[in-house]
Amino acid sequence: MSKSDQEVKVYEKIPTKIMKNILFSILTFISLSIIAQNNTYWQQHVDYTMEIDMNVNNYQFNGKQKLVYTNNSPDDLKVVFYHLQFNAFQPGSEMDMRLQNIADPDSRMVNNIGTEENPIYESRISKLKPDEIGFQKIISLKQNGNPVKYEVIGTILKVTLNKTIQAGKKSIFDMEFLGQVPVHIRRSGRNNTNGVALSMAQWYPKLAEYDFEGWHANEYVAREFHGVWGDFDVTIHIDKRYTIGGTGYLQNPQEVGHGYEAQNKKLKLPDGNKLTWHFKAPGVHDFTWAADPEYIHDIKEVPNGATLHFLYKKDLDFQENWVKMQDQAVKTMQFYNKTIGDYPYNQYSIIQAGDGGMEYGMCTLINGGENYASLVGTMRHEMAHSWFQFVLASNESKHPWMDEGFASYVSTLASDRLKVKKSNEFIFDRVYKTYNYIVTSGKEEPLTTHADRYNTNMAYGIGSYYKGEIFLSQLGYVIGAENLKRTIKKYYTDFKFKHPNPNDIKRVAEQVSGLQLDWYLNEWTQTIHTIDYGVKSVSDKEITLNRLGQMPMPIDLTVTYMDGSTKNFYIPLQMMLGKKPTKAMVLPYWSWGNENFTLTTFKSIAKVEIDPTLLMADIDRTNNVWSK
Ligand SMILES: [Zn+2]
């Protein structure tokens, strides 16, 4: 029985939610203690206590923030950095300038002032008036009780410390700030296109992560998310008509109501126009919320799992889609629990807010829902991010393919398994075609590109989502389907509540399969080399295959003989120093330096096909099949 199996059993037996929360903290503590004993891996820790007072009329909020920052690194820190991401929504910001210069700007962030054929894009940020912009203004900042020197540089706050934080030591930061929620441009803001009043992502001064690579104080240009693991304690004072959904467990449901209260107990609502919402979120690296005076709040339980909260606007034409989707959300979470590993929190909220869909700690903000199928698809993708990003917290700025690609992979599996009508079509067909499209376009860039620095949004999107998804589907071809399933589970068990990097998924796959995979990580994610194998020639009983693309692969080959029988062959790739489990006849190794491989069969050949599974991302399949 593995450690994770023991954890699961205990988790299921806990009778009350409170006990579950306590247990979760203990488990987090245990896993962090294990990390602390492992001298090759360390991660920083921060505990947030925040209290904010929201003015729903002018969209401003006063905030107090206390951070207890633990420097688990082996380095002494003389500076720390925070993200002030609301500052991106100001004319002239780096986000604004990038929007004006990129060839294919996000359509949500621009107005087309030209025609459909000849579009002229205008940055919506460039048009924001002072009372419409976003900001986080620092009113005061202290380290261990003493005022400290700081500088605001775009969306980054650079703090020069009075007192070095020595390796292994803690420091306390107290901040007072004033925030203004921007007009909704991207991800967060006021009054989104569905009329949701407040989408509060990136709303608080957020400590940047420091890890084995150093500081990750990235400007907010388009993408984000590499946060410090910690516990959040957040108190929000807001107009009593507003319902809040978001990260964290509500600590005072009887003083709030809004669907969170226990039905068998009396509500104790305070007098006055505001309610105080007190949330705690242990073991997360972000805290997001949304609020609206017209939310409907439904609750569903995942059997032996988390409580799902659904918050969506009433009186919208597509309100029913938000109800119909709820059973699918339960099934999707069960599928991910089985496929990846148990969702470790007791709560997950699907909230109508934001734009498109975006993942956050213990919740997602999804806009729209007019199209039911796309609402379910978005929900599946965003929920998958609760594993690939919010528990396996890889650096999304540096390795977006590890969260977007992997979330896309498991959501494709979920869509296939949970489909009512089964079909025999290749489930990744659209994914491989889209990858082929970017290869053909000549606009592909390697997956090592920083998420904000791709030349086009298209190259970022297809690279991170599609090529990242193929990293896993194709890994199943390379190491075998069962080994891939075990790799995903072991990756989750070994790296939950950490910051896995690309080498970590490769190492897990190597450990599970016993195969060498450095070449796979290198070729697929660090180059734009492509795969193309072909049947070069066939004469009666002899087949010659050739490698035309730069990227090598092991080869699955199906041969049909003239008598109608078929035989499967497997040609292992020499640099893997082993073979995947297979029922096919195993042939000698094919080394990368050899462009050709010849085999002789016992019977006359009618047809030859390279990779009938289609899982190998061969960019030209026309030469994969030969028939007499
Ligand atoms: Zn995503």
XYZ file of C-alpha atoms and ligand atoms in Angstrom:
629
model
C 0.000 0.000 0.000
C 1.540 3.302 -1.008
C 1.532 6.424 1.139
C -1.125 7.996 -1.020
C -3.424 4.979 -0.582
C -3.215 5.380 3.165
C -4.057 9.052 2.850
C -7.082 8.335 0.714
C -8.523 5.828 3.206
C -8.175 8.185 6.136
C -9.653 11.033 4.134
C -12.800 9.101 3.300
C -13.518 8.135 6.894
C -13.450 11.659 8.321
C -17.027 12.500 9.327
C -17.147 16.289 9.218
C -15.806 18.991 6.954
C -14.002 20.661 9.847
C -12.127 17.463 10.606
C -11.274 17.219 6.935
C -9.797 20.710 7.019
C -7.697 19.890 10.041
C -6.545 16.664 8.444
C -5.687 18.477 5.264
C -3.451 20.865 7.192
C -1.761 17.932 8.916
C -1.174 16.168 5.618
C 0.200 19.347 4.110
C 2.464 19.706 7.113
C 3.627 16.096 6.764
C 4.342 16.522 3.072
C 6.211 19.774 3.728
C 8.235 18.052 6.462
C 9.192 15.382 3.945
C 10.238 18.149 1.568
C 12.298 19.754 4.316
C 14.173 16.491 4.855
C 14.945 16.214 1.168
C 17.949 18.456 0.714
C 17.757 18.427 -3.085
C 14.346 20.120 -3.169
C 13.112 23.148 -1.264
C 10.314 25.656 -1.715
C 9.396 28.927 -0.111
C 6.334 29.286 2.107
C 4.090 32.261 2.805
C 1.038 32.694 4.996
C -1.326 35.503 4.045
C -3.762 37.238 6.356
C -5.801 39.826 4.456
C -8.762 42.000 5.286
C -10.422 44.111 2.646
C -13.311 46.510 2.596
C -15.036 46.636 -0.781
C -16.926 49.650 -2.080
C -19.237 48.239 -4.748
C -20.139 51.717 -6.028
C -16.707 53.053 -6.981
C -15.025 49.623 -7.270
C -12.301 50.543 -4.823
C -11.205 48.510 -1.859
C -8.964 49.176 1.114
C -6.779 46.284 2.058
C -4.563 45.191 4.908
C -2.167 42.359 4.325
C 0.134 40.502 6.682
C 2.619 38.041 5.219
C 4.662 35.586 7.199
C 7.329 34.583 4.730
C 9.577 31.602 5.380
C 12.810 31.462 3.441
C 13.372 27.735 2.968
C 16.020 28.433 0.339
C 19.723 28.010 1.051
C 20.202 31.710 0.139
C 20.038 34.922 2.171
C 17.506 37.291 0.584
C 18.220 41.042 0.410
C 15.190 41.900 -1.754
C 11.710 40.501 -2.270
C 9.285 41.122 -5.124
C 5.506 41.291 -5.267
C 3.161 41.239 -8.252
C 0.776 44.201 -8.567
C -1.169 42.769 -11.472
C -4.081 45.235 -11.515
C -1.528 47.885 -12.601
C -1.459 46.174 -16.026
C -4.868 47.668 -16.784
C -3.574 51.200 -17.299
C -2.888 53.060 -20.570
C 0.795 52.747 -21.441
C 1.368 49.623 -19.338
C 3.461 46.827 -20.791
C 0.254 44.810 -21.290
C -1.237 47.746 -23.214
C 1.849 48.210 -25.409
C 2.118 44.488 -26.157
C -1.554 44.500 -27.137
C -0.869 47.316 -29.576
C 2.133 45.604 -31.125
C 1.215 41.926 -31.410
C -0.082 40.765 -34.806
C -2.928 38.676 -33.387
C -4.199 40.374 -30.214
C -6.727 38.646 -27.955
C -10.094 39.712 -29.387
C -11.488 40.297 -25.892
C -8.891 42.956 -25.229
C -9.282 45.061 -28.378
C -11.929 46.895 -30.366
C -11.885 46.381 -34.131
C -12.218 49.898 -35.537
C -11.566 48.685 -39.108
C -13.593 46.183 -41.105
C -13.826 42.415 -40.800
C -11.563 41.950 -43.835
C -9.135 44.699 -42.872
C -9.220 44.859 -39.105
C -7.614 47.730 -37.236
C -7.270 46.886 -33.582
C -7.485 49.393 -30.794
C -6.297 48.398 -27.339
C -9.180 48.639 -24.871
C -6.654 49.342 -22.124
C -5.462 52.461 -23.985
C -8.976 53.921 -23.699
C -9.440 53.481 -19.940
C -10.200 56.635 -17.933
C -8.719 57.178 -14.435
C -11.847 55.849 -12.732
C -11.855 52.776 -15.019
C -8.247 51.627 -14.732
C -7.022 48.995 -12.320
C -4.464 49.696 -9.633
C -2.905 48.477 -6.438
C -1.470 51.467 -4.574
C 0.826 50.776 -1.665
C -0.048 53.016 1.278
C 2.484 51.569 3.702
C 4.830 48.634 3.901
C 6.764 47.363 6.902
C 9.191 44.528 7.446
C 9.156 43.183 11.001
C 7.380 46.374 12.126
C 9.753 48.870 10.461
C 8.997 50.870 7.290
C 10.878 49.466 4.337
C 12.066 50.908 1.010
C 10.148 49.918 -2.081
C 9.802 50.799 -5.746
C 6.862 50.150 -8.059
C 8.079 49.087 -11.511
C 5.094 48.457 -13.783
C 3.283 45.498 -12.264
C 6.165 44.624 -9.946
C 6.884 45.907 -6.461
C 10.573 45.678 -5.591
C 11.278 45.750 -1.876
C 14.805 46.424 -0.632
C 14.909 44.813 2.786
C 16.089 46.465 5.985
C 17.052 43.118 7.321
C 18.315 40.250 5.179
C 16.111 37.186 5.440
C 18.628 34.504 6.196
C 18.319 30.985 4.886
C 15.803 29.085 6.982
C 14.434 32.247 8.679
C 11.064 34.040 8.637
C 10.155 37.659 8.022
C 6.855 39.484 8.523
C 5.536 42.042 6.030
C 2.618 44.338 6.855
C 1.070 46.275 4.022
C -1.805 48.688 3.622
C -3.021 49.171 0.091
C -5.798 50.667 -1.978
C -7.117 48.758 -4.962
C -9.352 49.709 -7.865
C -11.064 46.996 -9.902
C -10.586 47.782 -13.610
C -13.267 47.747 -16.257
C -13.234 44.103 -17.349
C -10.508 43.698 -19.977
C -9.052 40.287 -19.236
C -9.607 37.708 -16.490
C -10.523 40.161 -13.745
C -12.581 43.304 -13.569
C -15.988 44.841 -13.050
C -19.184 44.040 -14.933
C -18.027 41.363 -17.367
C -19.995 40.594 -20.547
C -22.419 38.400 -18.575
C -23.000 41.305 -16.177
C -21.130 39.756 -13.231
C -20.232 42.626 -10.922
C -16.806 41.568 -9.620
C -14.317 39.066 -11.061
C -11.515 39.267 -8.526
C -8.466 37.472 -9.884
C -4.988 38.991 -9.432
C -6.567 41.423 -6.998
C -4.067 41.452 -4.145
C -0.343 42.266 -3.901
C 1.041 38.786 -4.416
C 4.503 37.682 -3.381
C 6.611 36.475 -6.313
C 8.156 33.021 -6.166
C 11.808 32.398 -5.456
C 13.069 28.933 -6.308
C 16.177 27.051 -7.429
C 16.274 29.274 -10.528
C 16.025 32.520 -8.541
C 13.225 35.107 -8.528
C 10.270 34.801 -10.912
C 9.169 38.431 -10.798
C 7.470 38.459 -14.200
C 5.649 41.564 -15.384
C 1.959 40.895 -16.026
C 1.957 41.131 -19.813
C -0.601 38.504 -20.765
C -0.063 35.398 -18.685
C 0.852 34.626 -15.120
C 0.907 32.180 -12.292
C 3.839 31.024 -10.427
C 2.976 31.558 -6.825
C 4.348 30.732 -3.401
C 2.659 27.875 -1.569
C 0.995 28.874 1.674
C -2.103 29.258 3.802
C -4.557 32.098 3.208
C -6.851 33.752 5.751
C -9.019 36.311 3.935
C -11.763 38.543 5.323
C -13.959 40.494 2.903
C -16.434 43.194 3.934
C -18.936 43.766 1.139
C -22.494 44.982 0.474
C -24.821 42.404 2.008
C -26.719 41.791 -1.272
C -23.618 40.254 -2.894
C -22.941 36.516 -2.962
C -19.258 35.525 -3.032
C -17.720 32.386 -4.497
C -14.027 31.581 -4.705
C -10.962 30.010 -3.137
C -11.223 28.914 0.477
C -13.630 27.526 3.039
C -16.114 29.983 4.510
C -15.537 30.072 8.279
C -18.695 31.927 9.347
C -21.529 30.601 7.141
C -24.275 31.327 9.701
C -23.278 35.011 9.723
C -23.391 35.180 5.942
C -26.094 32.895 4.549
C -26.266 33.166 0.753
C -26.606 29.390 0.471
C -23.547 28.570 2.582
C -25.448 28.262 5.865
C -26.301 24.967 7.568
C -30.029 24.423 7.096
C -30.601 23.077 10.622
C -29.036 26.081 12.373
C -30.239 29.636 12.794
C -28.718 32.462 10.787
C -27.030 35.191 12.847
C -26.839 38.030 10.344
C -25.314 41.283 11.604
C -27.002 44.677 11.326
C -25.802 47.189 8.763
C -25.358 47.212 5.002
C -22.327 44.953 4.829
C -21.556 41.333 5.563
C -18.197 40.017 6.674
C -17.032 36.914 4.816
C -14.166 35.040 6.459
C -12.362 32.439 4.342
C -9.482 30.099 5.029
C -7.582 28.284 2.315
C -4.804 25.984 3.502
C -2.168 24.787 1.041
C -2.843 26.941 -2.046
C -0.770 29.367 -4.090
C -3.474 31.819 -5.111
C -6.732 33.258 -3.816
C -9.467 34.357 -6.225
C -13.109 35.297 -5.782
C -16.107 36.712 -7.599
C -19.206 38.469 -6.302
C -22.572 39.469 -7.664
C -25.935 40.501 -6.187
C -27.805 38.178 -8.590
C -25.998 34.880 -8.177
C -27.900 31.648 -7.817
C -25.907 29.293 -5.572
C -26.289 25.516 -6.008
C -24.380 22.803 -4.190
C -23.619 19.236 -5.263
C -21.632 16.559 -3.496
C -19.159 14.332 -5.286
C -19.720 10.899 -3.647
C -16.785 10.373 -1.211
C -15.284 13.577 -2.558
C -15.476 17.335 -2.607
C -18.485 19.640 -2.334
C -19.083 21.473 -5.589
C -20.498 25.000 -5.527
C -22.072 26.539 -8.622
C -22.642 30.272 -8.786
C -24.310 31.721 -11.854
C -26.451 34.696 -12.821
C -30.201 34.349 -12.687
C -32.451 35.421 -15.550
C -29.933 34.816 -18.316
C -31.290 32.933 -21.360
C -28.826 30.134 -20.831
C -29.269 29.777 -17.064
C -30.486 26.197 -17.601
C -27.149 25.187 -19.113
C -25.541 26.071 -15.797
C -27.919 23.659 -14.068
C -27.593 20.878 -16.642
C -23.787 21.045 -16.446
C -23.704 20.208 -12.735
C -24.002 16.414 -13.073
C -21.229 16.489 -15.659
C -19.047 18.390 -13.191
C -19.538 15.642 -10.587
C -18.666 12.929 -13.133
C -15.670 14.870 -14.395
C -14.226 15.215 -10.911
C -14.714 11.495 -10.293
C -12.943 10.746 -13.574
C -9.956 12.942 -12.679
C -9.759 11.465 -9.160
C -9.462 8.033 -10.765
C -7.136 9.032 -13.615
C -4.712 11.377 -11.827
C -5.231 11.024 -8.074
C -7.652 12.395 -5.487
C -8.504 16.094 -5.534
C -7.038 17.115 -2.175
C -9.442 19.865 -1.098
C -12.999 19.481 0.207
C -14.454 22.154 -2.022
C -14.436 23.293 -5.633
C -16.473 26.169 -7.068
C -17.536 26.770 -10.650
C -18.367 30.429 -10.904
C -19.810 32.449 -13.738
C -17.352 35.346 -14.008
C -14.206 36.425 -15.825
C -13.993 35.812 -19.558
C -13.678 32.499 -21.385
C -12.495 30.155 -18.666
C -9.638 30.492 -16.229
C -8.393 28.235 -13.464
C -7.738 29.366 -9.910
C -7.143 27.768 -6.523
C -10.164 25.602 -5.584
C -12.302 27.334 -8.219
C -12.709 28.442 -11.804
C -14.221 31.551 -13.371
C -16.117 30.780 -16.576
C -18.002 33.305 -18.664
C -20.916 32.509 -20.950
C -22.654 29.186 -21.373
C -24.880 29.926 -24.379
C -23.466 26.824 -26.021
C -23.952 23.870 -23.662
C -21.253 21.655 -25.220
C -18.672 24.379 -25.003
C -19.671 25.192 -21.401
C -19.086 21.540 -20.448
C -15.823 21.481 -22.432
C -14.569 24.608 -20.678
C -15.621 23.296 -17.260
C -13.703 20.037 -17.923
C -10.588 21.877 -19.023
C -10.609 24.332 -16.119
C -11.347 21.632 -13.551
C -8.376 19.638 -14.896
C -6.212 22.615 -13.976
C -6.993 21.936 -10.330
C -4.490 19.111 -10.746
C -2.189 20.554 -13.404
C -1.364 23.949 -12.000
C -3.126 24.237 -8.665
C -1.702 21.087 -7.095
C 1.135 20.346 -9.518
C 2.194 23.971 -9.562
C 4.612 24.093 -12.465
C 5.800 27.521 -13.541
C 3.120 28.542 -16.029
C 5.145 31.448 -17.379
C 8.134 29.286 -18.252
C 6.471 25.946 -19.024
C 2.859 26.665 -19.998
C 2.692 23.346 -21.877
C 2.927 21.482 -18.562
C -0.368 22.865 -17.308
C -2.256 23.757 -20.504
C -1.099 20.668 -22.381
C -1.627 18.213 -19.553
C -5.003 19.726 -18.577
C -6.021 19.453 -22.235
C -4.893 15.814 -22.360
C -6.972 14.671 -19.379
C -9.963 16.731 -20.485
C -9.836 15.061 -23.922
C -9.862 11.700 -22.108
C -12.764 12.847 -19.918
C -14.784 14.048 -22.917
C -14.260 10.688 -24.591
C -15.030 8.512 -21.552
C -18.058 10.520 -20.450
C -19.560 10.773 -23.929
C -23.040 9.305 -24.319
C -22.502 8.186 -27.907
C -19.245 6.297 -28.376
C -17.462 6.548 -31.669
C -14.362 4.880 -33.061
C -12.685 8.015 -34.256
C -9.189 8.944 -33.084
C -9.901 11.069 -30.031
C -6.877 13.322 -30.560
C -7.589 13.902 -34.261
C -8.199 17.659 -33.919
C -5.181 18.024 -31.630
C -2.725 16.436 -34.065
C -4.241 18.324 -37.016
C -3.857 21.629 -35.185
C -0.225 20.833 -34.375
C 0.355 19.967 -38.045
C -1.190 23.285 -38.991
C 1.337 25.331 -36.980
C 4.222 23.249 -38.307
C 3.087 23.903 -41.863
C 2.544 27.610 -41.177
C 6.215 28.029 -40.265
C 5.187 29.993 -37.156
C 5.981 27.306 -34.631
C 8.318 28.203 -31.743
C 9.898 25.808 -29.239
C 8.015 25.076 -26.014
C 10.930 26.527 -24.042
C 9.733 30.006 -25.094
C 8.453 32.106 -22.179
C 4.641 32.255 -22.330
C 4.662 36.029 -22.857
C 7.395 36.100 -25.460
C 5.996 34.040 -28.311
C 5.804 36.076 -31.498
C 2.086 35.370 -31.840
C -0.723 34.311 -29.553
C -1.325 31.503 -32.047
C 2.173 30.050 -31.579
C 1.734 30.241 -27.798
C -1.728 28.694 -27.967
C -1.013 25.805 -30.311
C 2.344 25.119 -28.697
C 1.141 25.123 -25.089
C -2.243 23.480 -25.514
C -1.852 21.169 -28.510
C 1.828 20.289 -28.686
C 1.747 20.083 -24.877
C -1.196 17.674 -25.053
C 0.642 15.532 -27.607
C 3.625 15.381 -25.233
C 1.492 13.004 -23.143
C -0.559 11.208 -25.814
C 2.614 10.502 -27.780
C 4.472 9.507 -24.601
C 1.887 6.714 -24.420
C 3.107 5.565 -27.836
C 6.749 5.760 -26.713
C 6.515 3.995 -23.325
C 3.177 2.149 -23.695
C -0.366 3.010 -22.611
C -0.187 1.352 -19.174
C 3.147 2.988 -18.376
C 1.662 6.378 -19.292
C -1.260 5.838 -16.896
C 1.155 4.921 -14.109
C 3.409 7.870 -14.977
C 0.554 10.372 -14.588
C -0.425 8.929 -11.201
C 3.133 8.780 -9.906
C 3.841 12.313 -11.153
C 0.861 13.513 -9.116
C 1.817 11.534 -6.007
C 5.462 12.625 -6.118
C 4.957 16.279 -6.994
C 1.649 17.428 -5.499
C 1.999 20.708 -3.586
C 5.345 21.297 -5.257
C 6.632 23.052 -8.381
C 7.470 20.276 -10.849
C 9.561 21.254 -13.859
C 9.859 19.546 -17.278
C 12.592 17.222 -16.124
C 10.360 15.886 -13.351
C 7.714 14.421 -15.677
C 10.502 12.938 -17.796
C 12.192 11.357 -14.759
C 8.915 9.867 -13.541
C 8.256 8.381 -16.990
C 11.797 6.958 -16.975
C 11.358 5.497 -13.505
C 8.022 3.906 -14.427
C 9.055 2.562 -17.840
C 12.744 1.826 -17.305
C 13.403 3.618 -20.618
C 15.704 6.560 -21.360
C 13.706 9.622 -22.408
C 16.038 12.603 -22.380
C 15.885 12.682 -26.177
C 12.072 12.885 -26.047
C 11.986 15.861 -23.687
C 14.713 17.560 -25.693
C 13.355 17.057 -29.204
C 9.692 17.662 -28.399
C 9.937 20.599 -26.010
C 13.273 22.278 -26.661
C 13.368 22.211 -30.479
C 10.909 22.487 -33.323
C 12.218 19.324 -34.939
C 9.471 17.263 -36.537
C 8.774 13.574 -36.972
C 8.492 12.000 -40.406
C 9.027 8.323 -41.050
C 8.239 6.692 -44.373
C 8.074 3.354 -46.154
C 10.940 3.802 -48.597
C 10.579 0.594 -50.581
C 8.996 -2.851 -50.476
C 10.008 -5.784 -52.669
C 8.172 -9.060 -52.124
C 9.489 -9.950 -48.604
C 11.753 -6.971 -47.866
C 10.749 -3.627 -46.368
C 12.975 -0.563 -46.072
C 11.802 2.261 -43.826
C 13.456 5.650 -43.634
C 13.626 8.525 -41.186
C 12.965 11.795 -43.021
C 12.352 14.101 -40.056
C 14.991 15.161 -37.522
C 13.201 13.768 -34.487
C 13.718 10.036 -33.936
C 11.011 7.702 -32.638
C 10.543 4.002 -31.942
C 8.382 2.441 -34.654
C 5.195 0.383 -34.507
C 4.714 -1.368 -37.833
C 1.805 -3.461 -39.089
C 2.398 -5.723 -42.086
C -0.409 -7.398 -44.034
C 0.684 -10.413 -46.065
C -0.623 -11.557 -49.424
C -2.483 -14.424 -47.660
C -4.510 -11.818 -45.741
C -2.867 -12.373 -42.329
C -1.280 -9.476 -40.420
C 1.729 -9.180 -38.135
C 2.774 -6.360 -35.806
C 6.424 -5.428 -35.428
C 8.123 -3.065 -33.016
C 11.446 -1.384 -33.795
C 12.891 0.029 -30.558
C 14.840 3.283 -30.723
C 18.427 2.620 -29.724
C 18.825 5.732 -27.564
C 15.949 4.537 -25.344
C 18.127 1.597 -24.278
C 15.115 -0.661 -23.886
C 11.687 -1.384 -25.283
C 8.116 -0.667 -24.293
C 5.847 -3.579 -23.270
C 4.357 -4.886 -26.513
C 2.760 -7.973 -28.020
C 4.384 -7.150 -31.365
C 7.488 -8.977 -32.596
C 10.483 -6.975 -31.366
C 13.107 -6.225 -34.021
C 16.701 -5.019 -33.454
C 17.332 -1.432 -32.325
C 17.192 1.368 -34.885
C 19.846 3.971 -34.070
C 19.271 7.657 -34.779
C 22.382 7.918 -37.006
C 20.979 5.336 -39.425
C 18.459 6.886 -41.770
C 17.238 3.532 -43.068
C 16.016 0.302 -41.495
C 15.464 -2.900 -43.476
C 13.593 -6.010 -42.392
C 12.885 -9.252 -44.191
C 9.689 -11.196 -43.610
C 8.801 -14.854 -44.270
C 5.807 -14.152 -46.481
C 5.052 -11.924 -49.445
C 3.863 -8.477 -48.434
C 0.597 -6.815 -49.485
C 0.555 -3.773 -47.186
C 2.781 -1.950 -44.700
C 1.687 0.719 -42.212
C 3.801 2.756 -39.792
C 1.976 3.558 -36.532
C -1.655 2.526 -37.126
C -2.492 4.031 -33.664
C -1.841 7.522 -35.119
C -0.326 8.536 -31.756
C 3.063 9.379 -33.272
C 2.850 12.978 -34.517
C 4.191 12.182 -37.980
C 3.843 15.383 -40.003
C 3.457 13.511 -43.309
C 1.405 10.357 -43.071
C 1.122 9.947 -46.838
C 4.389 7.980 -46.819
C 3.452 5.902 -43.768
C 1.384 3.399 -45.746
C 2.465 1.273 -48.680
C 0.164 -1.151 -50.422
C 0.676 -3.366 -53.398
Zn -6.084 25.998 -19.557
